[in-house]
mmCIF file of C-alpha atoms in Angstrom:
data_model
loop_
_atom_site.group_PDB
_atom_site.id
_atom_site.type_symbol
_atom_site.label_atom_id
_atom_site.label_comp_id
_atom_site.label_asym_id
_atom_site.label_seq_id
_atom_site.Cartn_x
_atom_site.Cartn_y
_atom_site.Cartn_z
ATOM 1 C CA MET A 15 109.009 91.741 115.192
ATOM 2 C CA ARG A 16 110.978 89.516 112.820
ATOM 3 C CA THR A 17 109.262 86.888 110.698
ATOM 4 C CA ILE A 18 111.305 83.681 110.529
ATOM 5 C CA SER A 19 110.234 81.260 107.814
ATOM 6 C CA ALA A 20 111.485 77.770 108.674
ATOM 7 C CA VAL A 21 111.453 74.893 106.199
ATOM 8 C CA THR A 22 110.951 71.318 107.374
ATOM 9 C CA VAL A 23 110.925 68.510 104.801
ATOM 10 C CA GLY A 24 110.586 65.313 106.841
ATOM 11 C CA ARG A 25 111.371 63.329 109.950
ATOM 12 C CA SER A 26 115.082 63.692 109.111
ATOM 13 C CA ASP A 27 115.037 67.328 110.221
ATOM 14 C CA TRP A 28 111.982 67.730 112.460
ATOM 15 C CA GLY A 29 113.471 66.289 115.649
ATOM 16 C CA ILE A 30 116.559 68.448 115.135
ATOM 17 C CA TYR A 31 114.542 71.587 114.458
ATOM 18 C CA ARG A 32 111.996 71.252 117.261
ATOM 19 C CA PRO A 33 113.959 72.941 120.102
ATOM 20 C CA VAL A 34 114.901 75.886 117.870
ATOM 21 C CA LEU A 35 111.391 76.403 116.521
ATOM 22 C CA ASP A 36 109.946 76.108 120.001
ATOM 23 C CA ALA A 37 112.309 78.822 121.239
ATOM 24 C CA ILE A 38 111.385 81.070 118.292
ATOM 25 C CA ARG A 39 107.635 80.745 118.742
ATOM 26 C CA ARG A 40 107.878 81.477 122.489
ATOM 27 C CA ASP A 41 109.862 84.673 121.887
ATOM 28 C CA SER A 42 107.831 87.864 121.432
ATOM 29 C CA ASP A 43 110.532 89.269 119.138
ATOM 30 C CA PHE A 44 109.619 86.738 116.434
ATOM 31 C CA ARG A 45 106.769 85.461 114.333
ATOM 32 C CA LEU A 46 107.347 81.871 113.248
ATOM 33 C CA HIS A 47 106.150 80.992 109.746
ATOM 34 C CA LEU A 48 106.451 77.221 109.284
ATOM 35 C CA ILE A 49 106.642 75.604 105.837
ATOM 36 C CA ALA A 50 106.188 71.812 105.695
ATOM 37 C CA ALA A 51 107.202 70.057 102.505
ATOM 38 C CA SER A 52 108.163 66.833 100.770
ATOM 39 C CA SER A 53 107.877 63.573 102.731
ATOM 40 C CA HIS A 54 105.907 65.251 105.532
ATOM 41 C CA LEU A 55 102.978 65.197 103.095
ATOM 42 C CA VAL A 56 103.364 61.640 101.779
ATOM 43 C CA GLN A 57 101.481 58.700 103.269
ATOM 44 C CA ASN A 58 104.185 56.189 102.341
ATOM 45 C CA HIS A 59 106.674 58.123 104.454
ATOM 46 C CA GLY A 60 104.446 58.228 107.508
ATOM 47 C CA SER A 61 102.541 61.473 106.831
ATOM 48 C CA THR A 62 104.664 63.101 109.507
ATOM 49 C CA LEU A 63 102.549 66.246 109.569
ATOM 50 C CA SER A 64 100.867 64.484 112.475
ATOM 51 C CA GLU A 65 104.143 64.543 114.418
ATOM 52 C CA ILE A 66 104.442 68.291 113.850
ATOM 53 C CA GLU A 67 100.908 68.763 115.165
ATOM 54 C CA ARG A 68 101.521 66.488 118.174
ATOM 55 C CA ASP A 69 104.395 68.789 119.092
ATOM 56 C CA GLY A 70 101.982 71.726 119.127
ATOM 57 C CA PHE A 71 102.911 73.275 115.769
ATOM 58 C CA ARG A 72 100.746 73.912 112.733
ATOM 59 C CA PRO A 73 102.352 74.538 109.329
ATOM 60 C CA ASP A 74 101.406 77.869 107.788
ATOM 61 C CA ASP A 75 102.206 76.657 104.267
ATOM 62 C CA GLN A 76 102.904 73.374 102.493
ATOM 63 C CA VAL A 77 104.950 72.455 99.427
ATOM 64 C CA ASP A 78 103.918 69.170 97.796
ATOM 65 C CA MET A 79 106.997 68.367 95.730
ATOM 66 C CA LEU A 80 107.961 64.708 96.130
ATOM 67 C CA LEU A 81 107.191 62.416 93.180
ATOM 68 C CA ALA A 82 106.273 58.781 93.815
ATOM 69 C CA SER A 83 109.254 57.413 91.898
ATOM 70 C CA ASP A 84 112.712 57.343 93.484
ATOM 71 C CA ARG A 85 114.660 57.419 90.194
ATOM 72 C CA PRO A 86 117.269 60.169 89.688
ATOM 73 C CA VAL A 87 115.066 62.026 87.184
ATOM 74 C CA SER A 88 112.251 62.062 89.757
ATOM 75 C CA ILE A 89 114.517 63.491 92.456
ATOM 76 C CA ALA A 90 115.694 66.212 90.058
ATOM 77 C CA THR A 91 112.110 66.965 89.040
ATOM 78 C CA SER A 92 111.062 67.151 92.691
ATOM 79 C CA MET A 93 113.775 69.747 93.257
ATOM 80 C CA GLY A 94 112.342 71.829 90.435
ATOM 81 C CA LEU A 95 108.804 71.551 91.780
ATOM 82 C CA GLY A 96 110.074 72.497 95.218
ATOM 83 C CA THR A 97 111.858 75.580 93.928
ATOM 84 C CA ILE A 98 108.629 76.740 92.267
ATOM 85 C CA GLY A 99 106.530 76.044 95.362
ATOM 86 C CA PHE A 100 108.904 77.734 97.795
ATOM 87 C CA SER A 101 109.313 80.775 95.529
ATOM 88 C CA GLN A 102 105.549 81.358 95.433
ATOM 89 C CA ILE A 103 105.338 81.258 99.226
ATOM 90 C CA LEU A 104 108.364 83.505 99.748
ATOM 91 C CA GLN A 105 107.009 86.084 97.312
ATOM 92 C CA ARG A 106 103.796 86.265 99.328
ATOM 93 C CA VAL A 107 105.242 86.093 102.860
ATOM 94 C CA THR A 108 108.537 88.014 102.382
ATOM 95 C CA PRO A 109 110.094 86.784 105.665
ATOM 96 C CA ASP A 110 112.934 88.621 107.353
ATOM 97 C CA ILE A 111 114.998 85.415 107.546
ATOM 98 C CA LEU A 112 114.659 81.959 105.974
ATOM 99 C CA LEU A 113 115.817 79.172 108.301
ATOM 100 C CA VAL A 114 117.007 75.919 106.707
ATOM 101 C CA LEU A 115 118.707 72.859 108.117
ATOM 102 C CA GLY A 116 121.076 70.201 106.870
ATOM 103 C CA ASP A 117 121.681 68.780 103.459
ATOM 104 C CA ARG A 118 118.550 67.374 101.834
ATOM 105 C CA PHE A 119 117.755 68.138 98.187
ATOM 106 C CA GLU A 120 114.451 69.652 99.355
ATOM 107 C CA MET A 121 116.304 72.145 101.578
ATOM 108 C CA HIS A 122 118.527 73.051 98.652
ATOM 109 C CA ALA A 123 115.399 73.872 96.623
ATOM 110 C CA ALA A 124 114.200 76.227 99.378
ATOM 111 C CA ALA A 125 117.537 78.046 99.654
ATOM 112 C CA LEU A 126 117.770 78.351 95.877
ATOM 113 C CA ALA A 127 114.275 79.827 95.719
ATOM 114 C CA ALA A 128 115.068 82.447 98.368
ATOM 115 C CA THR A 129 118.248 83.751 96.739
ATOM 116 C CA PRO A 130 116.690 86.049 94.057
ATOM 117 C CA PHE A 131 114.451 87.622 96.720
ATOM 118 C CA ARG A 132 117.479 88.828 98.724
ATOM 119 C CA ILE A 133 116.111 87.081 101.811
ATOM 120 C CA PRO A 134 118.809 86.421 104.437
ATOM 121 C CA ILE A 135 119.258 82.667 104.864
ATOM 122 C CA ALA A 136 120.327 81.047 108.147
ATOM 123 C CA HIS A 137 121.665 77.500 107.863
ATOM 124 C CA ILE A 138 121.971 74.898 110.635
ATOM 125 C CA HIS A 139 124.493 72.011 110.438
ATOM 126 C CA GLY A 140 126.778 73.349 107.730
ATOM 127 C CA GLY A 141 130.450 72.444 107.379
ATOM 128 C CA GLU A 142 129.918 68.714 107.827
ATOM 129 C CA VAL A 143 131.161 65.991 105.506
ATOM 130 C CA THR A 144 129.390 62.807 104.416
ATOM 131 C CA GLU A 145 131.592 61.395 101.689
ATOM 132 C CA GLY A 146 129.161 58.698 100.591
ATOM 133 C CA ALA A 147 126.199 60.995 100.069
ATOM 134 C CA ILE A 148 125.344 63.438 97.329
ATOM 135 C CA ASP A 149 124.032 65.484 100.258
ATOM 136 C CA ASP A 150 127.575 66.826 100.615
ATOM 137 C CA ALA A 151 127.033 68.879 97.463
ATOM 138 C CA TYR A 152 123.656 70.181 98.646
ATOM 139 C CA ARG A 153 125.025 71.075 102.095
ATOM 140 C CA HIS A 154 128.006 73.037 100.794
ATOM 141 C CA ALA A 155 125.849 74.756 98.160
ATOM 142 C CA ILE A 156 123.405 75.842 100.877
ATOM 143 C CA THR A 157 126.381 77.248 102.798
ATOM 144 C CA LYS A 158 127.213 79.509 99.861
ATOM 145 C CA TYR A 159 123.591 80.665 99.560
ATOM 146 C CA SER A 160 123.429 81.382 103.298
ATOM 147 C CA HIS A 161 124.304 84.485 105.314
ATOM 148 C CA LEU A 162 124.357 83.047 108.853
ATOM 149 C CA HIS A 163 125.740 79.655 109.818
ATOM 150 C CA PHE A 164 125.034 77.587 112.936
ATOM 151 C CA VAL A 165 127.467 74.681 113.151
ATOM 152 C CA SER A 166 127.734 71.743 115.530
ATOM 153 C CA ASN A 167 131.408 72.032 116.489
ATOM 154 C CA ALA A 168 134.605 73.999 115.895
ATOM 155 C CA ARG A 169 135.855 71.689 113.132
ATOM 156 C CA HIS A 170 132.741 72.401 111.107
ATOM 157 C CA ALA A 171 133.113 76.128 111.741
ATOM 158 C CA ARG A 172 136.595 75.976 110.202
ATOM 159 C CA ARG A 173 135.187 74.216 107.150
ATOM 160 C CA VAL A 174 132.518 76.858 106.609
ATOM 161 C CA ILE A 175 135.196 79.554 106.825
ATOM 162 C CA GLN A 176 137.341 77.514 104.436
ATOM 163 C CA LEU A 177 134.434 77.746 101.974
ATOM 164 C CA GLY A 178 134.904 81.525 102.013
ATOM 165 C CA GLU A 179 132.404 82.563 104.692
ATOM 166 C CA ALA A 180 133.483 85.378 107.022
ATOM 167 C CA PRO A 181 134.107 84.189 110.593
ATOM 168 C CA TRP A 182 131.604 86.682 112.051
ATOM 169 C CA ARG A 183 128.838 84.892 110.162
ATOM 170 C CA VAL A 184 129.598 81.551 111.860
ATOM 171 C CA THR A 185 128.312 80.497 115.300
ATOM 172 C CA VAL A 186 129.303 77.251 117.001
ATOM 173 C CA SER A 187 125.872 76.496 118.413
ATOM 174 C CA GLY A 188 126.156 72.739 118.889
ATOM 175 C CA ALA A 189 123.640 70.254 117.494
ATOM 176 C CA PRO A 190 120.059 71.375 118.262
ATOM 177 C CA ALA A 191 118.821 67.778 118.528
ATOM 178 C CA LEU A 192 120.724 67.447 121.803
ATOM 179 C CA ASP A 193 118.479 70.134 123.334
ATOM 180 C CA ASN A 194 115.681 67.550 123.196
ATOM 181 C CA LEU A 195 117.349 65.523 125.942
ATOM 182 C CA ALA A 196 116.513 68.170 128.523
ATOM 183 C CA GLN A 197 113.081 69.000 127.071
ATOM 184 C CA LEU A 198 111.473 65.646 126.251
ATOM 185 C CA LYS A 199 110.067 63.205 128.788
ATOM 186 C CA LEU A 200 111.128 59.861 127.354
ATOM 187 C CA LEU A 201 108.777 56.898 127.172
ATOM 188 C CA GLU A 202 109.064 54.005 129.595
ATOM 189 C CA ARG A 203 109.985 50.562 128.316
ATOM 190 C CA ALA A 204 106.401 49.311 128.670
ATOM 191 C CA GLU A 205 105.086 52.249 126.630
ATOM 192 C CA LEU A 206 107.607 51.514 123.895
ATOM 193 C CA SER A 207 106.629 47.848 123.884
ATOM 194 C CA ALA A 208 103.011 48.822 123.320
ATOM 195 C CA LEU A 209 103.990 51.261 120.576
ATOM 196 C CA VAL A 210 105.960 48.715 118.532
ATOM 197 C CA GLU A 211 103.701 45.811 119.553
ATOM 198 C CA MET A 212 106.564 43.667 120.783
ATOM 199 C CA SER A 213 108.124 42.863 124.141
ATOM 200 C CA LEU A 214 111.199 44.973 124.848
ATOM 201 C CA VAL A 215 112.142 43.375 128.154
ATOM 202 C CA GLU A 216 115.334 42.450 126.321
ATOM 203 C CA SER A 217 117.060 45.549 124.942
ATOM 204 C CA PRO A 218 116.541 45.826 121.167
ATOM 205 C CA LEU A 219 118.812 46.581 118.260
ATOM 206 C CA LEU A 220 117.724 49.872 116.683
ATOM 207 C CA VAL A 221 118.346 49.766 112.919
ATOM 208 C CA THR A 222 118.284 52.803 110.610
ATOM 209 C CA MET A 223 119.700 52.273 107.110
ATOM 210 C CA HIS A 224 119.368 54.730 104.230
ATOM 211 C CA PRO A 225 120.488 54.605 100.587
ATOM 212 C CA VAL A 226 124.074 55.712 100.025
ATOM 213 C CA THR A 227 123.247 58.245 97.345
ATOM 214 C CA LEU A 228 126.661 58.120 95.656
ATOM 215 C CA GLN A 229 126.281 54.340 95.522
ATOM 216 C CA SER A 230 122.552 54.208 94.793
ATOM 217 C CA ASP A 231 122.972 51.283 92.400
ATOM 218 C CA GLU A 232 124.258 49.304 95.416
ATOM 219 C CA ALA A 233 121.145 49.875 97.552
ATOM 220 C CA SER A 234 119.713 46.388 97.049
ATOM 221 C CA ARG A 235 122.995 44.612 97.765
ATOM 222 C CA GLN A 236 123.738 46.759 100.799
ATOM 223 C CA ILE A 237 120.399 46.122 102.499
ATOM 224 C CA GLU A 238 120.711 42.403 101.727
ATOM 225 C CA GLN A 239 124.084 42.329 103.491
ATOM 226 C CA LEU A 240 122.687 44.102 106.549
ATOM 227 C CA LEU A 241 119.635 41.860 106.777
ATOM 228 C CA ARG A 242 121.769 38.745 106.380
ATOM 229 C CA ALA A 243 123.848 39.896 109.345
ATOM 230 C CA LEU A 244 120.768 40.707 111.440
ATOM 231 C CA SER A 245 119.286 37.261 110.782
ATOM 232 C CA HIS A 246 121.851 35.811 113.211
ATOM 233 C CA PHE A 247 120.407 37.760 116.174
ATOM 234 C CA ASP A 248 117.335 36.657 118.132
ATOM 235 C CA THR A 249 117.010 39.828 120.196
ATOM 236 C CA PRO A 250 114.228 42.323 119.380
ATOM 237 C CA ILE A 251 115.077 44.364 116.287
ATOM 238 C CA ILE A 252 113.353 47.689 115.527
ATOM 239 C CA VAL A 253 113.887 48.897 111.936
ATOM 240 C CA THR A 254 112.948 52.384 110.732
ATOM 241 C CA ARG A 255 112.076 53.234 107.135
ATOM 242 C CA PRO A 256 114.781 54.533 104.781
ATOM 243 C CA ASN A 257 114.803 58.157 103.646
ATOM 244 C CA ALA A 258 113.181 59.207 100.354
ATOM 245 C CA ASP A 259 116.417 58.948 98.372
ATOM 246 C CA THR A 260 117.241 57.256 95.080
ATOM 247 C CA ASN A 261 116.368 53.528 95.174
ATOM 248 C CA HIS A 262 114.954 53.638 98.688
ATOM 249 C CA SER A 263 112.008 51.539 97.483
ATOM 250 C CA GLU A 264 114.317 48.595 96.780
ATOM 251 C CA MET A 265 115.569 48.738 100.348
ATOM 252 C CA LEU A 266 112.101 49.108 101.809
ATOM 253 C CA GLU A 267 110.719 46.093 99.939
ATOM 254 C CA LYS A 268 113.470 43.825 101.279
ATOM 255 C CA ILE A 269 113.058 45.182 104.834
ATOM 256 C CA GLU A 270 109.315 44.523 104.676
ATOM 257 C CA GLN A 271 109.902 40.923 103.585
ATOM 258 C CA PHE A 272 112.498 40.424 106.318
ATOM 259 C CA ALA A 273 110.233 41.809 109.051
ATOM 260 C CA ALA A 274 107.205 39.823 107.873
ATOM 261 C CA ALA A 275 109.136 36.557 108.168
ATOM 262 C CA ARG A 276 110.497 37.141 111.706
ATOM 263 C CA SER A 277 108.595 37.589 114.947
ATOM 264 C CA ASN A 278 111.504 39.440 116.590
ATOM 265 C CA VAL A 279 111.589 42.207 113.934
ATOM 266 C CA ARG A 280 109.359 45.270 113.646
ATOM 267 C CA LEU A 281 109.410 47.776 110.809
ATOM 268 C CA VAL A 282 108.078 51.139 111.991
ATOM 269 C CA LYS A 283 106.852 53.934 109.730
ATOM 270 C CA ASN A 284 107.460 56.940 111.911
ATOM 271 C CA LEU A 285 108.484 56.779 115.551
ATOM 272 C CA GLY A 286 108.657 60.502 116.179
ATOM 273 C CA THR A 287 111.456 62.172 118.103
ATOM 274 C CA ARG A 288 110.336 61.156 121.582
ATOM 275 C CA ALA A 289 109.927 57.454 120.790
ATOM 276 C CA TYR A 290 113.119 57.359 118.719
ATOM 277 C CA PHE A 291 115.143 58.900 121.550
ATOM 278 C CA SER A 292 113.415 56.597 124.028
ATOM 279 C CA LEU A 293 114.516 53.586 121.996
ATOM 280 C CA MET A 294 118.052 54.962 121.837
ATOM 281 C CA LYS A 295 118.038 55.062 125.624
ATOM 282 C CA ILE A 296 117.150 51.367 126.037
ATOM 283 C CA ALA A 297 118.742 49.874 122.897
ATOM 284 C CA SER A 298 121.672 47.506 123.154
ATOM 285 C CA ALA A 299 123.144 49.083 119.997
ATOM 286 C CA MET A 300 122.245 51.154 116.953
ATOM 287 C CA VAL A 301 123.023 49.691 113.541
ATOM 288 C CA GLY A 302 122.992 51.340 110.117
ATOM 289 C CA ASN A 303 124.253 54.536 108.513
ATOM 290 C CA SER A 304 122.124 57.321 110.023
ATOM 291 C CA SER A 305 123.586 60.614 111.192
ATOM 292 C CA SER A 306 121.727 60.042 114.473
ATOM 293 C CA GLY A 307 124.254 57.331 115.261
ATOM 294 C CA ILE A 308 127.074 59.833 114.895
ATOM 295 C CA ILE A 309 125.501 62.966 116.390
ATOM 296 C CA GLU A 310 122.882 61.993 118.992
ATOM 297 C CA ALA A 311 123.733 58.432 120.096
ATOM 298 C CA ALA A 312 126.791 59.416 122.130
ATOM 299 C CA SER A 313 124.559 61.366 124.526
ATOM 300 C CA PHE A 314 122.947 58.039 125.439
ATOM 301 C CA GLN A 315 126.350 56.304 125.635
ATOM 302 C CA LEU A 316 124.888 54.004 122.995
ATOM 303 C CA PRO A 317 127.176 51.741 120.923
ATOM 304 C CA VAL A 318 126.774 52.294 117.182
ATOM 305 C CA VAL A 319 127.710 50.087 114.237
ATOM 306 C CA ASN A 320 128.201 52.538 111.357
ATOM 307 C CA ILE A 321 127.991 50.752 108.007
ATOM 308 C CA GLY A 322 129.721 51.867 104.820
ATOM 309 C CA ILE A 323 130.690 55.335 103.632
ATOM 310 C CA ARG A 324 127.500 57.373 104.025
ATOM 311 C CA GLN A 325 128.724 59.096 107.218
ATOM 312 C CA ARG A 326 132.432 59.019 106.390
ATOM 313 C CA GLY A 327 133.994 62.371 107.239
ATOM 314 C CA ARG A 328 131.905 63.144 110.329
ATOM 315 C CA PRO A 329 133.938 63.202 113.576
ATOM 316 C CA GLN A 330 132.918 60.568 116.105
ATOM 317 C CA SER A 331 132.603 60.607 119.891
ATOM 318 C CA GLY A 332 134.095 57.184 120.657
ATOM 319 C CA ASN A 333 130.899 55.115 120.645
ATOM 320 C CA VAL A 334 131.083 54.143 116.964
ATOM 321 C CA ILE A 335 132.389 50.967 115.327
ATOM 322 C CA ASP A 336 132.890 51.464 111.585
ATOM 323 C CA THR A 337 132.464 48.517 109.253
ATOM 324 C CA GLU A 338 132.223 47.801 105.557
ATOM 325 C CA CYS A 339 128.883 46.690 104.155
ATOM 326 C CA GLN A 340 129.581 42.944 104.230
ATOM 327 C CA ALA A 341 127.346 40.585 106.205
ATOM 328 C CA ASP A 342 130.091 38.836 108.176
ATOM 329 C CA MET A 343 131.781 42.128 109.052
ATOM 330 C CA ILE A 344 128.490 43.687 110.162
ATOM 331 C CA ARG A 345 127.660 40.621 112.254
ATOM 332 C CA ASN A 346 131.049 40.751 113.987
ATOM 333 C CA ALA A 347 130.729 44.495 114.588
ATOM 334 C CA VAL A 348 127.282 44.084 116.166
ATOM 335 C CA GLY A 349 128.636 41.302 118.378
ATOM 336 C CA ARG A 350 131.403 43.599 119.555
ATOM 337 C CA ALA A 351 129.019 46.535 120.082
ATOM 338 C CA ILE A 352 126.708 44.578 122.404
ATOM 339 C CA SER A 353 129.542 42.932 124.326
ATOM 340 C CA ALA A 354 129.917 43.745 128.018
ATOM 341 C CA GLY A 355 133.428 45.077 127.464
ATOM 342 C CA PHE A 356 132.406 47.611 124.828
ATOM 343 C CA ARG A 357 129.389 48.663 126.886
ATOM 344 C CA ARG A 358 131.729 49.409 129.788
ATOM 345 C CA GLN A 359 133.806 51.639 127.524
ATOM 346 C CA MET A 360 130.689 53.674 126.763
ATOM 347 C CA GLN A 361 130.633 54.993 130.339
ATOM 348 C CA GLN A 362 133.553 57.268 129.411
ATOM 349 C CA VAL A 363 131.975 58.658 126.225
ATOM 350 C CA THR A 364 131.015 62.329 125.980
ATOM 351 C CA ASN A 365 129.289 63.890 122.992
ATOM 352 C CA ILE A 366 131.490 66.179 120.865
ATOM 353 C CA TYR A 367 128.421 67.721 119.185
ATOM 354 C CA GLY A 368 127.318 70.074 121.909
ATOM 355 C CA ASP A 369 125.940 70.673 125.384
ATOM 356 C CA GLY A 370 122.199 70.876 124.742
ATOM 357 C CA ASN A 371 121.971 74.679 124.559
ATOM 358 C CA ALA A 372 122.015 75.199 120.812
ATOM 359 C CA ALA A 373 118.561 76.755 120.478
ATOM 360 C CA ALA A 374 119.352 79.656 122.806
ATOM 361 C CA ARG A 375 122.524 80.483 120.864
ATOM 362 C CA ILE A 376 120.733 80.335 117.522
ATOM 363 C CA VAL A 377 117.813 82.503 118.635
ATOM 364 C CA GLU A 378 120.162 85.121 120.075
ATOM 365 C CA VAL A 379 121.914 85.528 116.716
ATOM 366 C CA LEU A 380 118.628 85.594 114.798
ATOM 367 C CA ARG A 381 117.431 88.372 117.106
ATOM 368 C CA ASN A 382 120.531 90.578 117.037
ATOM 369 C CA SER A 383 121.924 90.257 113.501
ATOM 370 C CA PRO A 384 121.339 93.504 111.564
ATOM 371 C CA LEU A 385 119.319 92.791 108.414
ATOM 372 C CA ASP A 386 121.278 95.167 106.217
ATOM 373 C CA ASP A 387 123.652 95.182 103.264
ATOM 374 C CA GLN A 388 126.536 94.015 105.427
ATOM 375 C CA LEU A 389 124.623 90.787 105.982
ATOM 376 C CA LEU A 390 123.299 90.422 102.445
ATOM 377 C CA ILE A 391 126.364 91.429 100.422
ATOM 378 C CA LYS A 392 128.887 88.674 101.011
ATOM 379 C CA LYS A 393 132.593 89.157 100.565
ATOM 380 C CA PHE A 394 134.612 85.990 100.016
ATOM 381 C CA HIS A 395 136.793 85.407 103.060
ATOM 382 C CA ASP A 396 140.243 84.255 101.964
ATOM 383 C CA LEU A 397 142.308 82.183 104.358
ATOM 384 C CA PRO A 398 145.366 83.971 105.841
ATOM 385 C CA ASP A 399 147.884 82.205 103.585
ATOM 386 C CA ALA A 400 145.882 82.604 100.370
ATOM 387 C CA ASP A 401 148.104 85.389 98.967
ATOM 388 C CA ARG A 402 151.241 83.347 99.573
ATOM 389 C CA GLN A 403 149.736 80.309 97.880
ATOM 390 C CA ASP A 404 148.722 82.301 94.784
ATOM 391 C CA GLY A 405 152.338 82.306 93.615
ATOM 392 C CA ASN A 406 152.312 78.526 93.318
ATOM 393 C CA ILE A 407 149.389 78.396 90.889
ATOM 394 C CA ALA A 408 150.404 77.800 87.313
ATOM 395 C CA ALA A 409 149.292 80.428 84.800
#
């Protein structure tokens, strides 16, 4: 029996992870060891341990690493605390494989901690590009720490190989979050109305805006521009909290003031995967800069207004309208997204991020990969034309 230690650090990964972890825990070939860390443990971020427990999981270990401040020095310090916390757990548990997901600084701390222990690392959602986020650096670094790679499409597989990973290590699994569509019973409109304490007879705008970490000094201006654009719409507006990134508190304060002054706006702490997907199903459009607008929304044929550069570099399925972070441009983009003509176009959209069977592919590889030196000792995989290109490099 293989012990799989999986690290979850917040709502940003839990809904993606859930189908994979569920498949692992139901398989007699595995023992799932779940580590919950970072914003899962923080009241201000919704204490999302409760969501984990509602889904029938119980963390085996916890890593309390997130400082209250959102300044750069606090983020860096949190990474150090996380590395210490994860290393102590890994020394005690010695799992056969460490499973990590995505591009958060907390995930980077876990992968870094595992490396000296010679624990094979399996990484979900590598090879992607988000030009506006420092997460790009964390994601690609995790790729180099990792021994197995589960990517969402063929383009991302090519990028992982371009980073020097051998093709046999890379599996095009698709995005695990899409597995939820077949597994979750979505809430009815009336249930959602009760949850957010607002009538949703009229389809809402679903707004998820996070700090652009390579433009963190612009966080206040960017949220002001978005809120100014939203002030022109009288439809219900559901706003989720920003991630725990640099200067997120500035954004949150302005969102709270905006919601308090308007009866058609609700700020929600933590919807959970089922409610979030349920809102995606009934929303008139999604607005913001969340990866969920790029990866999951197309499965609902949901129009998305993608603001700024945070998601720049991710391929899109045809449901996305890109706009700069200027109030008038955002307002016009939202108007286009909710128009009857654009909604009709959505009927032809298919999701390029997978078919909803990612978990089965991932579990199969975790079961059958030999845990030997071939897996652990990585040889840099040069691209076919690398030798020819060497002659063009100046001495």
